[in-house]
Amino acid sequence: FNNSINRLNAEAARLAARGSELKTDSPEWETNRRELKKVQAERNAIYEQREHELKVIEEHRRMLYLPPEQQSQVPLGSGWDDVDSDKRDEAISFLNNIVHKSVMPTDTLNVVLTEEKRSSYNAVVGIKLNPDAKASVLIHEMGHYIEGNALTLENKRIVRYVENAAADFRDQTARSAGITKLTHLGDGYDKDEVAYRGVFFDDYVGKVYFSTSGKETKTTEVISMGIQALYENPQKLAKQDPKLFDFVAGILRGEKR
């Protein structure tokens, strides 16, 4: 969308500038005028199509919303006033609507703005958010917060049940697909970023994390990538990766423990 609009804007500007240099009673001016109108019409059609697509996406998002009595409230900590209000409110509202109150962690979630290109999450700092990141990126990092902080009691032990379930889902899905080896995620990623590739709609879902000692951890990208995709286009995720859609939606709704 952006590339098409930028291309058409540039072409419209070029034709408008050229038209200002031509005599209005010349054949060249009339030809230029028709070309400009054609470009403007194409641009308007793209805007209308995008507006329709966004409307459909919003309708599909709302189909995921829980009944009001089951909805949650993200326990906000510090730093949220520094985040762009439209982006912040969009992300928080989406999570509140689709995450069951029994799943939402109780630990407060902090956010700090960072100049680092890639936003991230860790349990100590909270979300480190690049100011230029979209709402979908903020939602992605909030997914990490849910995965790492949703707790339950099992055999008198407090466990991160969402994190455990996500790691099991990733590994079992990879094995079912016949993928047992970890491979590098490719250009643009650090040399230690590896994943079970060719399993999910995006290879990053299959990423595996290791501790500083080299031991595999339970941290995943399953919930974060899944919740981001549910926000960006839930119908598309349901078609591309129905297993991931069902798993993530079920976890967030409190249906899988």
mmCIF file of C-alpha atoms in Angstrom:
data_model
loop_
_atom_site.group_PDB
_atom_site.id
_atom_site.type_symbol
_atom_site.label_atom_id
_atom_site.label_comp_id
_atom_site.label_asym_id
_atom_site.label_seq_id
_atom_site.Cartn_x
_atom_site.Cartn_y
_atom_site.Cartn_z
ATOM 1 C CA PHE A 1 0.000 0.000 0.000
ATOM 2 C CA ASN A 2 2.609 2.573 1.064
ATOM 3 C CA ASN A 3 4.869 1.833 -1.899
ATOM 4 C CA SER A 4 1.987 2.224 -4.351
ATOM 5 C CA ILE A 5 0.793 5.468 -2.780
ATOM 6 C CA ASN A 6 4.317 6.910 -2.673
ATOM 7 C CA ARG A 7 4.836 6.017 -6.333
ATOM 8 C CA LEU A 8 1.545 7.600 -7.386
ATOM 9 C CA ASN A 9 2.136 10.704 -5.267
ATOM 10 C CA ALA A 10 5.501 11.194 -6.925
ATOM 11 C CA GLU A 11 3.988 10.711 -10.385
ATOM 12 C CA ALA A 12 1.148 13.139 -9.614
ATOM 13 C CA ALA A 13 3.627 15.745 -8.387
ATOM 14 C CA ARG A 14 5.714 15.318 -11.536
ATOM 15 C CA LEU A 15 2.697 15.736 -13.824
ATOM 16 C CA ALA A 16 1.397 18.718 -11.841
ATOM 17 C CA ALA A 17 4.776 20.421 -12.109
ATOM 18 C CA ARG A 18 4.974 19.685 -15.819
ATOM 19 C CA GLY A 19 1.445 21.011 -16.361
ATOM 20 C CA SER A 20 2.367 24.322 -14.748
ATOM 21 C CA GLU A 21 5.076 24.776 -17.357
ATOM 22 C CA LEU A 22 2.820 24.100 -20.371
ATOM 23 C CA LYS A 23 0.461 26.485 -22.101
ATOM 24 C CA THR A 24 -3.133 25.704 -21.146
ATOM 25 C CA ASP A 25 -4.309 25.830 -24.750
ATOM 26 C CA SER A 26 -1.687 23.367 -26.009
ATOM 27 C CA PRO A 27 -2.301 19.695 -26.903
ATOM 28 C CA GLU A 28 0.543 18.735 -24.547
ATOM 29 C CA TRP A 29 -1.220 20.415 -21.609
ATOM 30 C CA GLU A 30 -4.431 18.507 -22.303
ATOM 31 C CA THR A 31 -2.545 15.188 -22.571
ATOM 32 C CA ASN A 32 -0.742 15.942 -19.324
ATOM 33 C CA ARG A 33 -4.066 16.828 -17.645
ATOM 34 C CA ARG A 34 -5.597 13.485 -18.661
ATOM 35 C CA GLU A 35 -2.571 11.570 -17.388
ATOM 36 C CA LEU A 36 -2.741 13.428 -14.074
ATOM 37 C CA LYS A 37 -6.438 12.624 -13.659
ATOM 38 C CA LYS A 38 -5.705 8.963 -14.419
ATOM 39 C CA VAL A 39 -3.009 8.844 -11.721
ATOM 40 C CA GLN A 40 -5.277 10.591 -9.213
ATOM 41 C CA ALA A 41 -8.111 8.160 -9.947
ATOM 42 C CA GLU A 42 -5.785 5.175 -9.454
ATOM 43 C CA ARG A 43 -4.579 6.615 -6.163
ATOM 44 C CA ASN A 44 -8.137 7.213 -4.947
ATOM 45 C CA ALA A 45 -9.089 3.642 -5.850
ATOM 46 C CA ILE A 46 -6.196 2.298 -3.780
ATOM 47 C CA TYR A 47 -7.229 4.439 -0.813
ATOM 48 C CA GLU A 48 -10.819 3.184 -1.077
ATOM 49 C CA GLN A 49 -9.673 -0.438 -1.310
ATOM 50 C CA ARG A 50 -7.432 -0.030 1.723
ATOM 51 C CA GLU A 51 -10.245 1.615 3.678
ATOM 52 C CA HIS A 52 -12.486 -1.349 2.863
ATOM 53 C CA GLU A 53 -9.789 -3.838 3.878
ATOM 54 C CA LEU A 54 -9.246 -2.085 7.216
ATOM 55 C CA LYS A 55 -12.977 -2.095 7.877
ATOM 56 C CA VAL A 56 -13.135 -5.856 7.259
ATOM 57 C CA ILE A 57 -10.090 -6.449 9.483
ATOM 58 C CA GLU A 58 -11.721 -4.468 12.298
ATOM 59 C CA GLU A 59 -14.906 -6.511 11.924
ATOM 60 C CA HIS A 60 -12.892 -9.730 12.210
ATOM 61 C CA ARG A 61 -11.030 -8.400 15.252
ATOM 62 C CA ARG A 62 -14.320 -7.711 16.976
ATOM 63 C CA MET A 63 -15.340 -11.318 16.409
ATOM 64 C CA LEU A 64 -12.494 -12.242 18.789
ATOM 65 C CA TYR A 65 -13.687 -9.919 21.537
ATOM 66 C CA LEU A 66 -14.728 -11.546 24.776
ATOM 67 C CA PRO A 67 -17.968 -10.686 26.588
ATOM 68 C CA PRO A 68 -17.426 -7.587 28.763
ATOM 69 C CA GLU A 69 -17.555 -9.583 32.004
ATOM 70 C CA GLN A 70 -14.647 -11.763 30.797
ATOM 71 C CA GLN A 71 -12.420 -8.983 29.492
ATOM 72 C CA SER A 72 -9.253 -7.906 31.273
ATOM 73 C CA GLN A 73 -7.292 -4.771 32.111
ATOM 74 C CA VAL A 74 -3.599 -4.508 31.327
ATOM 75 C CA PRO A 75 -1.928 -3.559 34.649
ATOM 76 C CA LEU A 76 -0.024 -0.521 33.445
ATOM 77 C CA GLY A 77 3.144 0.570 35.197
ATOM 78 C CA SER A 78 5.457 3.442 34.363
ATOM 79 C CA GLY A 79 6.328 5.045 31.043
ATOM 80 C CA TRP A 80 3.005 4.755 29.247
ATOM 81 C CA ASP A 81 2.438 8.510 29.175
ATOM 82 C CA ASP A 82 5.530 8.772 26.955
ATOM 83 C CA VAL A 83 4.025 6.505 24.276
ATOM 84 C CA ASP A 84 2.049 8.003 21.393
ATOM 85 C CA SER A 85 -1.515 8.084 22.723
ATOM 86 C CA ASP A 86 -3.187 6.651 19.600
ATOM 87 C CA LYS A 87 -0.746 3.748 19.460
ATOM 88 C CA ARG A 88 -0.943 3.148 23.197
ATOM 89 C CA ASP A 89 -4.739 3.231 23.384
ATOM 90 C CA GLU A 90 -5.117 0.984 20.319
ATOM 91 C CA ALA A 91 -2.800 -1.674 21.743
ATOM 92 C CA ILE A 92 -4.236 -1.628 25.261
ATOM 93 C CA SER A 93 -7.826 -1.748 24.041
ATOM 94 C CA PHE A 94 -7.097 -4.709 21.773
ATOM 95 C CA LEU A 95 -5.487 -6.730 24.560
ATOM 96 C CA ASN A 96 -8.184 -5.858 27.077
ATOM 97 C CA ASN A 97 -10.826 -7.093 24.654
ATOM 98 C CA ILE A 98 -9.269 -10.423 23.631
ATOM 99 C CA VAL A 99 -7.390 -11.562 26.758
ATOM 100 C CA HIS A 100 -9.481 -13.272 29.429
ATOM 101 C CA LYS A 101 -9.194 -11.751 32.889
ATOM 102 C CA SER A 102 -7.970 -15.092 34.237
ATOM 103 C CA VAL A 103 -5.054 -15.022 31.794
ATOM 104 C CA MET A 104 -3.907 -11.403 32.100
ATOM 105 C CA PRO A 105 -0.911 -11.221 34.475
ATOM 106 C CA THR A 106 -1.124 -9.102 37.630
ATOM 107 C CA ASP A 107 2.468 -7.809 37.519
ATOM 108 C CA THR A 108 2.551 -4.227 36.271
ATOM 109 C CA LEU A 109 3.883 -3.690 32.767
ATOM 110 C CA ASN A 110 6.370 -0.859 32.293
ATOM 111 C CA VAL A 111 7.526 0.674 29.035
ATOM 112 C CA VAL A 112 10.570 2.767 28.146
ATOM 113 C CA LEU A 113 11.307 4.435 24.841
ATOM 114 C CA THR A 114 14.545 3.409 23.165
ATOM 115 C CA GLU A 115 16.574 4.444 20.143
ATOM 116 C CA GLU A 116 17.286 0.794 19.418
ATOM 117 C CA LYS A 117 15.844 -0.195 16.044
ATOM 118 C CA ARG A 118 14.225 -3.397 17.314
ATOM 119 C CA SER A 119 11.762 -3.113 20.171
ATOM 120 C CA SER A 120 12.015 -5.814 22.829
ATOM 121 C CA TYR A 121 10.723 -7.084 26.164
ATOM 122 C CA ASN A 122 12.409 -8.383 29.277
ATOM 123 C CA ALA A 123 11.059 -9.091 32.733
ATOM 124 C CA VAL A 124 13.259 -6.520 34.455
ATOM 125 C CA VAL A 125 12.747 -3.424 32.297
ATOM 126 C CA GLY A 126 9.455 -4.270 30.618
ATOM 127 C CA ILE A 127 8.913 -3.148 27.025
ATOM 128 C CA LYS A 128 11.696 -1.239 25.283
ATOM 129 C CA LEU A 129 9.817 0.491 22.489
ATOM 130 C CA ASN A 130 11.189 2.351 19.508
ATOM 131 C CA PRO A 131 9.042 5.517 19.197
ATOM 132 C CA ASP A 132 8.523 4.859 15.472
ATOM 133 C CA ALA A 133 7.207 1.325 16.045
ATOM 134 C CA LYS A 134 3.607 0.658 15.043
ATOM 135 C CA ALA A 135 0.818 -0.436 17.388
ATOM 136 C CA SER A 136 1.287 -3.988 16.082
ATOM 137 C CA VAL A 137 4.862 -4.016 17.422
ATOM 138 C CA LEU A 138 3.696 -2.809 20.825
ATOM 139 C CA ILE A 139 1.075 -5.576 20.828
ATOM 140 C CA HIS A 140 3.818 -8.079 19.913
ATOM 141 C CA GLU A 141 5.907 -7.084 22.931
ATOM 142 C CA MET A 142 2.849 -7.188 25.183
ATOM 143 C CA GLY A 143 2.456 -10.771 23.996
ATOM 144 C CA HIS A 144 5.872 -11.548 25.502
ATOM 145 C CA TYR A 145 4.687 -10.006 28.760
ATOM 146 C CA ILE A 146 1.643 -12.293 28.824
ATOM 147 C CA GLU A 147 3.677 -15.378 27.963
ATOM 148 C CA GLY A 148 6.264 -14.758 30.672
ATOM 149 C CA ASN A 149 3.964 -13.628 33.457
ATOM 150 C CA ALA A 150 0.765 -15.676 33.208
ATOM 151 C CA LEU A 151 1.026 -17.996 36.200
ATOM 152 C CA THR A 152 -0.878 -20.931 37.651
ATOM 153 C CA LEU A 153 -0.416 -23.443 40.443
ATOM 154 C CA GLU A 154 0.513 -26.986 39.441
ATOM 155 C CA ASN A 155 1.416 -29.627 42.042
ATOM 156 C CA LYS A 156 1.924 -26.862 44.630
ATOM 157 C CA ARG A 157 4.359 -25.105 42.307
ATOM 158 C CA ILE A 158 3.861 -21.772 40.552
ATOM 159 C CA VAL A 159 4.524 -22.268 36.850
ATOM 160 C CA ARG A 160 4.466 -20.087 33.739
ATOM 161 C CA TYR A 161 1.786 -22.166 32.071
ATOM 162 C CA VAL A 162 1.456 -20.010 28.929
ATOM 163 C CA GLU A 163 5.189 -20.077 28.331
ATOM 164 C CA ASN A 164 5.314 -23.856 28.848
ATOM 165 C CA ALA A 165 2.314 -24.447 26.583
ATOM 166 C CA ALA A 166 3.754 -22.210 23.864
ATOM 167 C CA ALA A 167 7.121 -23.988 23.887
ATOM 168 C CA ASP A 168 5.427 -27.399 23.756
ATOM 169 C CA PHE A 169 3.186 -26.238 20.899
ATOM 170 C CA ARG A 170 6.153 -24.941 18.900
ATOM 171 C CA ASP A 171 8.195 -28.098 19.383
ATOM 172 C CA GLN A 172 5.338 -30.526 18.740
ATOM 173 C CA THR A 173 4.212 -28.660 15.626
ATOM 174 C CA ALA A 174 7.759 -28.708 14.283
ATOM 175 C CA ARG A 175 8.110 -32.441 14.917
ATOM 176 C CA SER A 176 4.755 -33.098 13.239
ATOM 177 C CA ALA A 177 6.042 -31.230 10.194
ATOM 178 C CA GLY A 178 9.214 -33.342 10.181
ATOM 179 C CA ILE A 179 11.417 -30.384 11.173
ATOM 180 C CA THR A 180 13.892 -31.313 13.899
ATOM 181 C CA LYS A 181 16.904 -29.112 13.147
ATOM 182 C CA LEU A 182 17.343 -25.456 14.047
ATOM 183 C CA THR A 183 18.571 -23.163 11.285
ATOM 184 C CA HIS A 184 19.589 -19.507 11.174
ATOM 185 C CA LEU A 185 16.746 -17.075 10.564
ATOM 186 C CA GLY A 186 18.609 -15.424 7.699
ATOM 187 C CA ASP A 187 19.730 -11.964 6.676
ATOM 188 C CA GLY A 188 19.086 -9.209 9.185
ATOM 189 C CA TYR A 189 19.264 -11.485 12.225
ATOM 190 C CA ASP A 190 22.081 -12.056 14.715
ATOM 191 C CA LYS A 191 24.141 -15.191 14.184
ATOM 192 C CA ASP A 192 22.644 -16.853 17.265
ATOM 193 C CA GLU A 193 19.018 -16.357 16.151
ATOM 194 C CA VAL A 194 17.786 -19.772 15.057
ATOM 195 C CA ALA A 195 14.400 -21.368 14.539
ATOM 196 C CA TYR A 196 12.430 -24.350 13.324
ATOM 197 C CA ARG A 197 11.916 -22.955 9.836
ATOM 198 C CA GLY A 198 9.259 -23.939 7.351
ATOM 199 C CA VAL A 199 6.712 -24.785 10.042
ATOM 200 C CA PHE A 200 4.631 -21.665 10.683
ATOM 201 C CA PHE A 201 3.268 -18.813 8.564
ATOM 202 C CA ASP A 202 6.378 -16.853 9.555
ATOM 203 C CA ASP A 203 9.663 -18.559 10.426
ATOM 204 C CA TYR A 204 10.115 -16.207 13.374
ATOM 205 C CA VAL A 205 7.304 -18.032 15.199
ATOM 206 C CA GLY A 206 9.607 -21.047 15.385
ATOM 207 C CA LYS A 207 12.458 -19.156 17.025
ATOM 208 C CA VAL A 208 14.223 -20.903 19.926
ATOM 209 C CA TYR A 209 15.972 -18.988 22.714
ATOM 210 C CA PHE A 210 19.024 -20.061 24.706
ATOM 211 C CA SER A 211 20.409 -18.875 28.037
ATOM 212 C CA THR A 212 23.921 -17.429 28.373
ATOM 213 C CA SER A 213 25.074 -20.910 29.381
ATOM 214 C CA GLY A 214 23.745 -22.342 26.123
ATOM 215 C CA LYS A 215 20.729 -24.105 27.591
ATOM 216 C CA GLU A 216 17.436 -23.903 25.684
ATOM 217 C CA THR A 217 14.835 -21.798 27.479
ATOM 218 C CA LYS A 218 11.045 -21.883 27.386
ATOM 219 C CA THR A 219 10.765 -18.359 25.930
ATOM 220 C CA THR A 220 9.097 -18.341 22.505
ATOM 221 C CA GLU A 221 7.692 -16.086 19.810
ATOM 222 C CA VAL A 222 4.483 -18.106 19.570
ATOM 223 C CA ILE A 223 2.206 -15.851 21.620
ATOM 224 C CA SER A 224 3.818 -12.577 20.544
ATOM 225 C CA MET A 225 3.745 -13.348 16.819
ATOM 226 C CA GLY A 226 0.304 -14.899 17.144
ATOM 227 C CA ILE A 227 -1.273 -11.955 18.939
ATOM 228 C CA GLN A 228 0.363 -9.527 16.505
ATOM 229 C CA ALA A 229 -1.097 -11.458 13.580
ATOM 230 C CA LEU A 230 -4.518 -11.540 15.246
ATOM 231 C CA TYR A 231 -4.377 -7.760 15.382
ATOM 232 C CA GLU A 232 -3.016 -7.208 11.875
ATOM 233 C CA ASN A 233 -5.388 -9.566 10.071
ATOM 234 C CA PRO A 234 -7.079 -12.392 12.019
ATOM 235 C CA GLN A 235 -8.758 -13.890 8.955
ATOM 236 C CA LYS A 236 -5.426 -14.071 7.135
ATOM 237 C CA LEU A 237 -3.809 -15.881 10.066
ATOM 238 C CA ALA A 238 -6.731 -18.321 10.284
ATOM 239 C CA LYS A 239 -6.217 -19.215 6.626
ATOM 240 C CA GLN A 240 -2.410 -19.279 6.604
ATOM 241 C CA ASP A 241 -1.810 -21.012 9.917
ATOM 242 C CA PRO A 242 -5.029 -22.407 11.438
ATOM 243 C CA LYS A 243 -3.190 -24.403 14.138
ATOM 244 C CA LEU A 244 -1.418 -21.300 15.406
ATOM 245 C CA PHE A 245 -4.651 -19.303 15.231
ATOM 246 C CA ASP A 246 -6.542 -21.873 17.304
ATOM 247 C CA PHE A 247 -3.742 -22.263 19.835
ATOM 248 C CA VAL A 248 -3.112 -18.562 20.468
ATOM 249 C CA ALA A 249 -6.785 -17.586 20.461
ATOM 250 C CA GLY A 250 -7.514 -20.450 22.864
ATOM 251 C CA ILE A 251 -4.705 -19.483 25.221
ATOM 252 C CA LEU A 252 -5.764 -15.843 25.318
ATOM 253 C CA ARG A 253 -9.392 -16.783 25.939
ATOM 254 C CA GLY A 254 -8.404 -19.015 28.872
ATOM 255 C CA GLU A 255 -9.502 -22.184 27.085
ATOM 256 C CA LYS A 256 -6.091 -23.914 27.189
ATOM 257 C CA ARG A 257 -4.224 -24.558 30.419
#
